[in-house]
Every structure is written in structure tokens, then in C-alpha cells.
mmCIF file of C-alpha atoms and ligand atoms in Angstrom:
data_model
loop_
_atom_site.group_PDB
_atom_site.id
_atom_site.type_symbol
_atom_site.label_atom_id
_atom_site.label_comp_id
_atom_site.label_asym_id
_atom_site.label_seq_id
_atom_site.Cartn_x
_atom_site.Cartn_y
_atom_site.Cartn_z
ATOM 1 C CA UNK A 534 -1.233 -7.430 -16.313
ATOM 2 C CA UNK A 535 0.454 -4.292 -17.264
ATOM 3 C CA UNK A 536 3.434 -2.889 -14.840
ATOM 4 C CA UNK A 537 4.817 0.841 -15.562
ATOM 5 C CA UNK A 538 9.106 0.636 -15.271
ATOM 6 C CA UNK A 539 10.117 3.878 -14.042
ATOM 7 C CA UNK A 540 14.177 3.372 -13.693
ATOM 8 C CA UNK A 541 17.106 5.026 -15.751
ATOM 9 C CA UNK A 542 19.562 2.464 -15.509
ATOM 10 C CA UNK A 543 19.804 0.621 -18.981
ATOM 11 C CA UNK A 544 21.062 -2.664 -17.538
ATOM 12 C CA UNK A 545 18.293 -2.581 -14.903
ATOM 13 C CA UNK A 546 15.409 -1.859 -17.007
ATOM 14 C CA UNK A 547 16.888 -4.369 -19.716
ATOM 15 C CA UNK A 548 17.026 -7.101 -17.335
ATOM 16 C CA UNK A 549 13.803 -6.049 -14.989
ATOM 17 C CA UNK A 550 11.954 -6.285 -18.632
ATOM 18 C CA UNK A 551 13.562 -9.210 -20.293
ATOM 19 C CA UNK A 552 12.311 -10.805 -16.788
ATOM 20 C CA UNK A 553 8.997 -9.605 -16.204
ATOM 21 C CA UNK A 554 7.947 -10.181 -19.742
ATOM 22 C CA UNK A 555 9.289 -13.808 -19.789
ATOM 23 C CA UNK A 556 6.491 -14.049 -16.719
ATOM 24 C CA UNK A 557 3.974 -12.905 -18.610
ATOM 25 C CA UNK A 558 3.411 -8.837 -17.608
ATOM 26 C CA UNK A 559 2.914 -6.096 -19.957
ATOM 27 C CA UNK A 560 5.787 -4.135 -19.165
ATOM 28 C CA UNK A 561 5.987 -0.122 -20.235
ATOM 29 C CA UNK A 562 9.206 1.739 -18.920
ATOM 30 C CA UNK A 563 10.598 5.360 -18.339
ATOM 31 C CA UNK A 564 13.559 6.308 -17.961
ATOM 32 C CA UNK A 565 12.669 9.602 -15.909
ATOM 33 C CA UNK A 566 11.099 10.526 -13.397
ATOM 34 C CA UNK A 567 8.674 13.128 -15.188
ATOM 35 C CA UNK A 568 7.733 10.878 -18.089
ATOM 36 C CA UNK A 569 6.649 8.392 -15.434
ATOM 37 C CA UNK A 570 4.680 10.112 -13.407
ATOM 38 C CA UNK A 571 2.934 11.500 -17.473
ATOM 39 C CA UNK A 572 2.732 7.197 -18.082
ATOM 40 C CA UNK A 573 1.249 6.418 -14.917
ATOM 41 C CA UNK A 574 -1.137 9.260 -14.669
ATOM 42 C CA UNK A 575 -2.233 8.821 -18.339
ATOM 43 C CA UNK A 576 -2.680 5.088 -18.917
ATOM 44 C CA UNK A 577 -3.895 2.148 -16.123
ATOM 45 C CA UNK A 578 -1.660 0.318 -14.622
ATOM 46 C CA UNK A 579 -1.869 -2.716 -11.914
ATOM 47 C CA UNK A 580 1.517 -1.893 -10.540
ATOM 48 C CA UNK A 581 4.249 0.611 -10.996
ATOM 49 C CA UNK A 582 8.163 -0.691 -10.013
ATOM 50 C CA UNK A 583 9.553 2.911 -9.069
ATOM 51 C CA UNK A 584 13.235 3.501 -8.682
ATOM 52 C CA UNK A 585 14.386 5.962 -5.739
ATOM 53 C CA UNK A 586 17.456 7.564 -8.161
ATOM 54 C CA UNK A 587 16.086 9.163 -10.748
ATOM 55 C CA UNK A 588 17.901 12.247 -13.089
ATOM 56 C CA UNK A 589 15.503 15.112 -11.972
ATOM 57 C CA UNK A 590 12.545 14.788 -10.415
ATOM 58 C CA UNK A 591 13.570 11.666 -7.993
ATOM 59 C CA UNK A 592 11.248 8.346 -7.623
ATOM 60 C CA UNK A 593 10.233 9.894 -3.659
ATOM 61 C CA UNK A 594 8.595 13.084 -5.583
ATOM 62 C CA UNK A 595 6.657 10.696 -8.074
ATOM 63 C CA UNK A 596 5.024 8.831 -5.636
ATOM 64 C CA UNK A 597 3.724 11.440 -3.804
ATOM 65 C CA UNK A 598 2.899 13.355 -6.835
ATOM 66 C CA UNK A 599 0.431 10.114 -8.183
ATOM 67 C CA UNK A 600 -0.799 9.369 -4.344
ATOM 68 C CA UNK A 601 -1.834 13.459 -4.228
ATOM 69 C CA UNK A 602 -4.249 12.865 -6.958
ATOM 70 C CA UNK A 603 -5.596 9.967 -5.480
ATOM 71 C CA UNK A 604 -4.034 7.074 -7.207
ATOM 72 C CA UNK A 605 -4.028 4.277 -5.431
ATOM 73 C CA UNK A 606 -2.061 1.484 -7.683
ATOM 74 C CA UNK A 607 0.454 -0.488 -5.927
ATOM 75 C CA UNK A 608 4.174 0.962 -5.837
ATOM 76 C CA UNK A 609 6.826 -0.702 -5.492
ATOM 77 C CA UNK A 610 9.932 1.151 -4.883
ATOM 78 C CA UNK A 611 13.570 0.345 -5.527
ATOM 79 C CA UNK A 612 16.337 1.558 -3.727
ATOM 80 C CA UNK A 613 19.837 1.345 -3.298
ATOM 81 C CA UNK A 614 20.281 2.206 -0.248
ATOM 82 C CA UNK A 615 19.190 -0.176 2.499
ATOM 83 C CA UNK A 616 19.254 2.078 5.696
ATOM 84 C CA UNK A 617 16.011 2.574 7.496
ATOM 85 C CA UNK A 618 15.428 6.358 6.703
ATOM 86 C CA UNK A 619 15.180 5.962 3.259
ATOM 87 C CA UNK A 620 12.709 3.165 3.732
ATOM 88 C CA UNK A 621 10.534 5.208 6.053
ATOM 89 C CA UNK A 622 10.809 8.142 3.234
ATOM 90 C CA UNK A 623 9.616 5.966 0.958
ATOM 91 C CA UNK A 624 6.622 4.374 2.490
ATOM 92 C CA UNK A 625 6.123 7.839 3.508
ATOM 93 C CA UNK A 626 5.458 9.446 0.489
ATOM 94 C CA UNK A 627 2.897 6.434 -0.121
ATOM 95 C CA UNK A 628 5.066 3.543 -1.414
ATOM 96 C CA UNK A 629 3.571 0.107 -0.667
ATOM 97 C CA UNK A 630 6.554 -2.337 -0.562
ATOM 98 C CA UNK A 631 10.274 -1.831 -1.209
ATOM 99 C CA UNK A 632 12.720 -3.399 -2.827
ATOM 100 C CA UNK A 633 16.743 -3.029 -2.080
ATOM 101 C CA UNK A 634 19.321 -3.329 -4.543
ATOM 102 C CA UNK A 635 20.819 -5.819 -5.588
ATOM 103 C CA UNK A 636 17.994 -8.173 -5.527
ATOM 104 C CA UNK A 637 17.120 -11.457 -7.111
ATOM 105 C CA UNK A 638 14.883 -12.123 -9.681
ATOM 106 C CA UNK A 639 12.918 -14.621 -7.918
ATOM 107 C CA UNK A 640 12.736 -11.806 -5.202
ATOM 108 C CA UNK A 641 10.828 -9.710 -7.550
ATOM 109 C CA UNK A 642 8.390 -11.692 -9.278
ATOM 110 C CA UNK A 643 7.395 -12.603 -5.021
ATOM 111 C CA UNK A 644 7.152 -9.030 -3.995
ATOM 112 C CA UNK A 645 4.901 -8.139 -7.321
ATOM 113 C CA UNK A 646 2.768 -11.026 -7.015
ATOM 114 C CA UNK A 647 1.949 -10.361 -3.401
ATOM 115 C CA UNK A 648 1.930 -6.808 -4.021
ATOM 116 C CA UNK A 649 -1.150 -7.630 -6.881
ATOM 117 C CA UNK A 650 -2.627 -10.551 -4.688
ATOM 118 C CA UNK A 651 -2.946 -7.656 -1.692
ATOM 119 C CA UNK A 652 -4.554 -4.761 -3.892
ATOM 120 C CA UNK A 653 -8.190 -4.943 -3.617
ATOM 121 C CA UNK A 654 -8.834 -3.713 -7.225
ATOM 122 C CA UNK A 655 -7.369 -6.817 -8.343
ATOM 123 C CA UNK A 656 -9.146 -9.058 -6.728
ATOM 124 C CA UNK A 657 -10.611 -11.714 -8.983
ATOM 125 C CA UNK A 658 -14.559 -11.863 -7.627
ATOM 126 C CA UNK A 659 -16.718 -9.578 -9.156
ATOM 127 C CA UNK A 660 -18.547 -7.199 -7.587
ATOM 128 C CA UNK A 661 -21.862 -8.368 -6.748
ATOM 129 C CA UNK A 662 -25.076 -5.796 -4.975
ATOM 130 C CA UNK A 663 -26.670 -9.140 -3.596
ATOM 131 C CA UNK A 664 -25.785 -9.092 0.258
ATOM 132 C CA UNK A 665 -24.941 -5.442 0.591
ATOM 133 C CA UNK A 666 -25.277 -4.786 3.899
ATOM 134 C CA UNK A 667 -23.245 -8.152 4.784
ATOM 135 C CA UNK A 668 -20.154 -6.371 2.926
ATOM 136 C CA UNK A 669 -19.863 -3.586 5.151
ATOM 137 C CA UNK A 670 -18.124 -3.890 8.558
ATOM 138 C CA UNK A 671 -18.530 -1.110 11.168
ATOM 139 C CA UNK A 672 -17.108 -0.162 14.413
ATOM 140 C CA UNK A 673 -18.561 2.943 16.173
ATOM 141 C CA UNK A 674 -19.691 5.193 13.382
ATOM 142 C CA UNK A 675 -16.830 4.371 11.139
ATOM 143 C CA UNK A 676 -18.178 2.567 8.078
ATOM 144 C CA UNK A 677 -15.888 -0.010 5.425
ATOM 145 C CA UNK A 678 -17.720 -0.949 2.343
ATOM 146 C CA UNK A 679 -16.156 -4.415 1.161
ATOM 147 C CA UNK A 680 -17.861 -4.291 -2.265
ATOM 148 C CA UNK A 681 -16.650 -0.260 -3.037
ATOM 149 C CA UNK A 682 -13.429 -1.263 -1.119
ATOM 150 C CA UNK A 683 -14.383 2.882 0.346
ATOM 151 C CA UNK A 684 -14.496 3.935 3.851
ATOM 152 C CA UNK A 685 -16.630 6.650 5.819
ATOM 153 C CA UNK A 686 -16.616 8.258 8.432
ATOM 154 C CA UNK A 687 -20.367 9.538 9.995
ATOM 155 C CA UNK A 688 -21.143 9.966 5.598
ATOM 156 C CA UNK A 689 -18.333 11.417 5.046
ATOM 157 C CA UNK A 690 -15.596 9.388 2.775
ATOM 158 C CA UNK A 691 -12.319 8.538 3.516
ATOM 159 C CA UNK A 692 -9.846 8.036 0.457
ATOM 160 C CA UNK A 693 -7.434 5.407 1.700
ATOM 161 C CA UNK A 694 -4.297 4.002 -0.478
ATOM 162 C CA UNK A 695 -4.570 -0.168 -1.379
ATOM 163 C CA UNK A 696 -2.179 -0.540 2.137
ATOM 164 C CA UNK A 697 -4.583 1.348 4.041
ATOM 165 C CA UNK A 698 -7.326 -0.567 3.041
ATOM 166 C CA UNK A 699 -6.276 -3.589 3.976
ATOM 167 C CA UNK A 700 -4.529 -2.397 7.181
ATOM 168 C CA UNK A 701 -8.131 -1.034 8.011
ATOM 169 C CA UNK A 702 -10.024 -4.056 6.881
ATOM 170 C CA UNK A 703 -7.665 -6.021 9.241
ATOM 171 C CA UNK A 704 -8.303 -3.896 12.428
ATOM 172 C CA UNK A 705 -12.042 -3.542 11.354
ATOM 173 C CA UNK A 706 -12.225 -7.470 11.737
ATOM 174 C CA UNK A 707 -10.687 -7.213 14.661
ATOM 175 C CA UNK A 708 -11.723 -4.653 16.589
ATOM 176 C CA UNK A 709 -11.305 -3.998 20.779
ATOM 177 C CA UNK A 710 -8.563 -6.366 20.618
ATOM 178 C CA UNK A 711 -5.154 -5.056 20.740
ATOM 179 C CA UNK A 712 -2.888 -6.150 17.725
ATOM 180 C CA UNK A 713 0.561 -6.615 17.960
ATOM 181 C CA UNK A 714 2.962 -5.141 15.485
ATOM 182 C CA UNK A 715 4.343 -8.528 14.314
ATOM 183 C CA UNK A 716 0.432 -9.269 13.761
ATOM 184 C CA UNK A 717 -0.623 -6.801 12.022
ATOM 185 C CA UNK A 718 2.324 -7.388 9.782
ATOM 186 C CA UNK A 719 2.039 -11.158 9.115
ATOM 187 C CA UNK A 720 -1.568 -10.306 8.489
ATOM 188 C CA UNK A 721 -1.575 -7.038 6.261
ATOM 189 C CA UNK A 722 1.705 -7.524 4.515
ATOM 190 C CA UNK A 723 2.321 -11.250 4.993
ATOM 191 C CA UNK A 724 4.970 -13.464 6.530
ATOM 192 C CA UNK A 725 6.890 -13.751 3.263
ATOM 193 C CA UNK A 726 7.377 -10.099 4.416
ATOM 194 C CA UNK A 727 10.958 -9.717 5.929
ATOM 195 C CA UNK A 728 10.730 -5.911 6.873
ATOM 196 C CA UNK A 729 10.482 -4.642 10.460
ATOM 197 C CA UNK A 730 7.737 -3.671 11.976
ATOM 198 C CA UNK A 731 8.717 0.406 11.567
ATOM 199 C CA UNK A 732 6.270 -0.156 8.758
ATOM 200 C CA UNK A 733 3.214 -0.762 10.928
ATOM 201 C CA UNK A 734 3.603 1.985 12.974
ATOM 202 C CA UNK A 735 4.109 4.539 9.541
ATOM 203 C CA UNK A 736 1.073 3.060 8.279
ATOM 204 C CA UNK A 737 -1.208 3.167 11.505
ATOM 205 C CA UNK A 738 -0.151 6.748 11.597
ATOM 206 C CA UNK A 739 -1.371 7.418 8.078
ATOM 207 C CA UNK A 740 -4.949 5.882 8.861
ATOM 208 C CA UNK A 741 -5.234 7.524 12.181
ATOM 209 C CA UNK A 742 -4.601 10.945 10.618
ATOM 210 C CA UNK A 743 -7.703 9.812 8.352
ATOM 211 C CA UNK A 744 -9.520 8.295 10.962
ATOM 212 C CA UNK A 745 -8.832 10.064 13.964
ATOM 213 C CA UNK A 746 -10.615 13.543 13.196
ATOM 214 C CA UNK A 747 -10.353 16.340 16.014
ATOM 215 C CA UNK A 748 -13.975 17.257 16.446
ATOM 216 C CA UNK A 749 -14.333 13.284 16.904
ATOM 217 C CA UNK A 750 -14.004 10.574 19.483
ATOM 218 C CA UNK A 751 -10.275 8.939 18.600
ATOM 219 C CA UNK A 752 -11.266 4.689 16.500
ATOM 220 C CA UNK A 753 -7.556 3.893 16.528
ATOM 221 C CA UNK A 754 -5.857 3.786 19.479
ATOM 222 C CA UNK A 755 -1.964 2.818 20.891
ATOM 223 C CA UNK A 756 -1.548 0.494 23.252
ATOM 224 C CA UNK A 757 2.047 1.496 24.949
ATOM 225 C CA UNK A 758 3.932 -1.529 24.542
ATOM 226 C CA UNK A 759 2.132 -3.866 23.101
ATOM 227 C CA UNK A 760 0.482 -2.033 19.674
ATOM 228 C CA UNK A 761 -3.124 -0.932 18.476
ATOM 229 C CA UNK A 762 -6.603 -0.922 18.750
ATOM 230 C CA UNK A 763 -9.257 -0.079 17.223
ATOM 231 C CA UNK A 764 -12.208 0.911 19.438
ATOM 232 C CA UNK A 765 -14.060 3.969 20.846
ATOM 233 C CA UNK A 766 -12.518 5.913 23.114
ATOM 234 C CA UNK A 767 -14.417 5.768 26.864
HETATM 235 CA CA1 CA B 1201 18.487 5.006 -10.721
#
């Protein structure tokens, strides 16, 4: 498994890597924001650990940088500070989990295991073409392709992040039923999980902007009060 380090303070990266190697990753680091973003667009990675402080350009501008040209691999951001507005920022600009300083180790190695247990493209089945059309769930005209891990919309794909995947694989399962925040986030980000459920809502906004096109009927829907649904409007 190899992890990108993006982070610029010595004693973190020294003691992130000493850790993460002792586990058993491949761990690359920059100290920089730039050189990261150069790492992680020229080499494969199954997860990057991206710090919010960076000298220049800042571990916010990264991620949106690497989700703009369509990478999808996990993120996992650190930050020092804990209030709720930088947390939104940073799941904003496409950020799949965070991380807030100081944390334990053992806190780590959970958050990057679950983060690489969620992401589709390391799942440990192969890809098989027997069964096709038994791999891809549909509601309305909205299409999910289990075995491509792609979505569509009436033909026309929809590039989703490894979180909006699996937020729309959930709702896909489920759909015409309304889903609770606190659902949604035991089952999409799991109940080892202890964030609020602000993240649910910035991520259901994400895949409705993809979803939800104007010249067509509105898949995901909010239910005032109680959360979403995913069904055809009437
Ligand atoms: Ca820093």
C-alpha cells in the first residue's frame, strides 16, 4: 500500500512515517504543498494524508487542485484547528475524512484503514463481466455500474469522488425510503465515525449538483426534517 505524506512539520512527518511504515505502508512525503500535489499527480497512490498548513500553496488548494482533474484517491486531511468551518472547507474542496490535531496513533492507522476499506478501487474482488447486468442498480433513468464503480445519467457519465460513490450506492439500495442523517452516516462513513452529521448534508449536496440536472426531473430529494430520498419527483 503506498500513502503520499504531504505535511511540513519535521516532527510530524518523522513520527507519521516511523508509524505508518512500522504497519506496513509505503510511505512517500512532501514537505510542500506544490511538490505534493507534482507526487500525487505523477505516481499512484491508495491514499494521500494531507495537512491543512502548508508554506505556500495550503493543503485546501491541493485537494481541489487533484479532485479538478478527476482524481479520486482517498484524502485524508489534517488539521489543527477543530472548529466546524474548517472541516466543512475541507470536505468541501473534496477531502474524504479528517483528522484533528493532536491525534493518536491508533487514531490514524483506524481512519486510514477505513478510509482504504471504503474506496471502491481497493476493493479486493476482481472485476468479473459474468453477471453484468446484476451489477448495475437503477432508479428512474439514473444508472450505477457496480463492476466500473461509474454512474450515468440517461448515457451520459457522471464522475463521482470514492465518497460519492458510496454515498450513491447507499441511496441507490435504498431508494423511496427516506434516510436519516445519522443513517446515512453509520452506513457510508461508519459508526467508528465520530463526526456530525454536517458531513451528510455537504456530501448530498455534492451528488445532487451531479445528479440533479436542470433540464431533468430532480433523483435526490430533502425531506424537511427528517433527511433524503432518492426517488422521482411526481
Ligand atoms: Ca503544517
Amino acid at each position: 500500500m503506498k500513502l503520499l505524506l504531504i505535511e511540513d512539520e519535521p516532527s510530524v512527518v518523522s513520527f507519521i512515517r516511523r508509524y505508518l511504515t512500522e504497519a506496513g505502508y509505503d510511505v512517500s512525503v512532501a514537505l510542500d504543498g506544490q511538490s505534493g500535489l507534482q507526487m500525487a499527480t505523477e505516481n499512484s497512490f491508495q491514499l494521500i494524508i494531507l495537512d491543512v498548513m502548508l508554506p505556500g500553496m495550503n493543503g485546501i488548494a491541493v485537494c481541489k487542485a487533484l479532485r479538478k482533474q478527476h482524481d479520486a484517491t482517498p484524502i485524508l486531511m489534517l488539521t489543527a484547528l477543530g472548529s466546524t468551518e474548517n472541516v466543512v472547507a475541507g470536505l468541501d474542496s473534496g477531502a474524504d475524512d479528517y483528522l484533528v490535531k493532536p491525534f493518536k496513533q491508533a487514531e490514524l492507522l483506524a481512519r486510514i484503514r477505513s478510509l482504504l476499506r471504503r474506496n471502491p478501487d481497493n476493493a479486493t474482488s476482481t472485476t468479473t463481466n459474468n453477471n453484468h447486468n446484476n451489477n448495475v442498480l437503477k432508479v428512474a433513468d439514473l444508472e450505477l455500474d457496480l463492476n466500473t464503480k461509474s454512474a450515468s445519467r440517461y448515457g451520459e457519465n457522471i464522475v463521482l469522488t470514492a465518497t460519492e460513490y458510496r454515498l450513491l450506492e447507499y441511496m441507490m439500495r435504498n431508494p423511496r425510503r427516506v434516510l436519516s442523517r445519522m443513517e446515512i452516516l453509520e452506513n457510508v462513513w461508519g459508526v467508528d465515525f465520530n463526526m456530525n452529521t454536517k458531513v451528510v448534508d455537504v456530501y448530498v449536496n455534492y451528488l445532487r449538483k451531479k445528479v440533479n440536472r436542470k433540464e431533468q426531473p430532480a433523483l435526490i430529494q430533502t425531506v424537511v426534517g427528517m433527511g433524503y430520498m432518492l426517488k422521482e419527483e411526481e
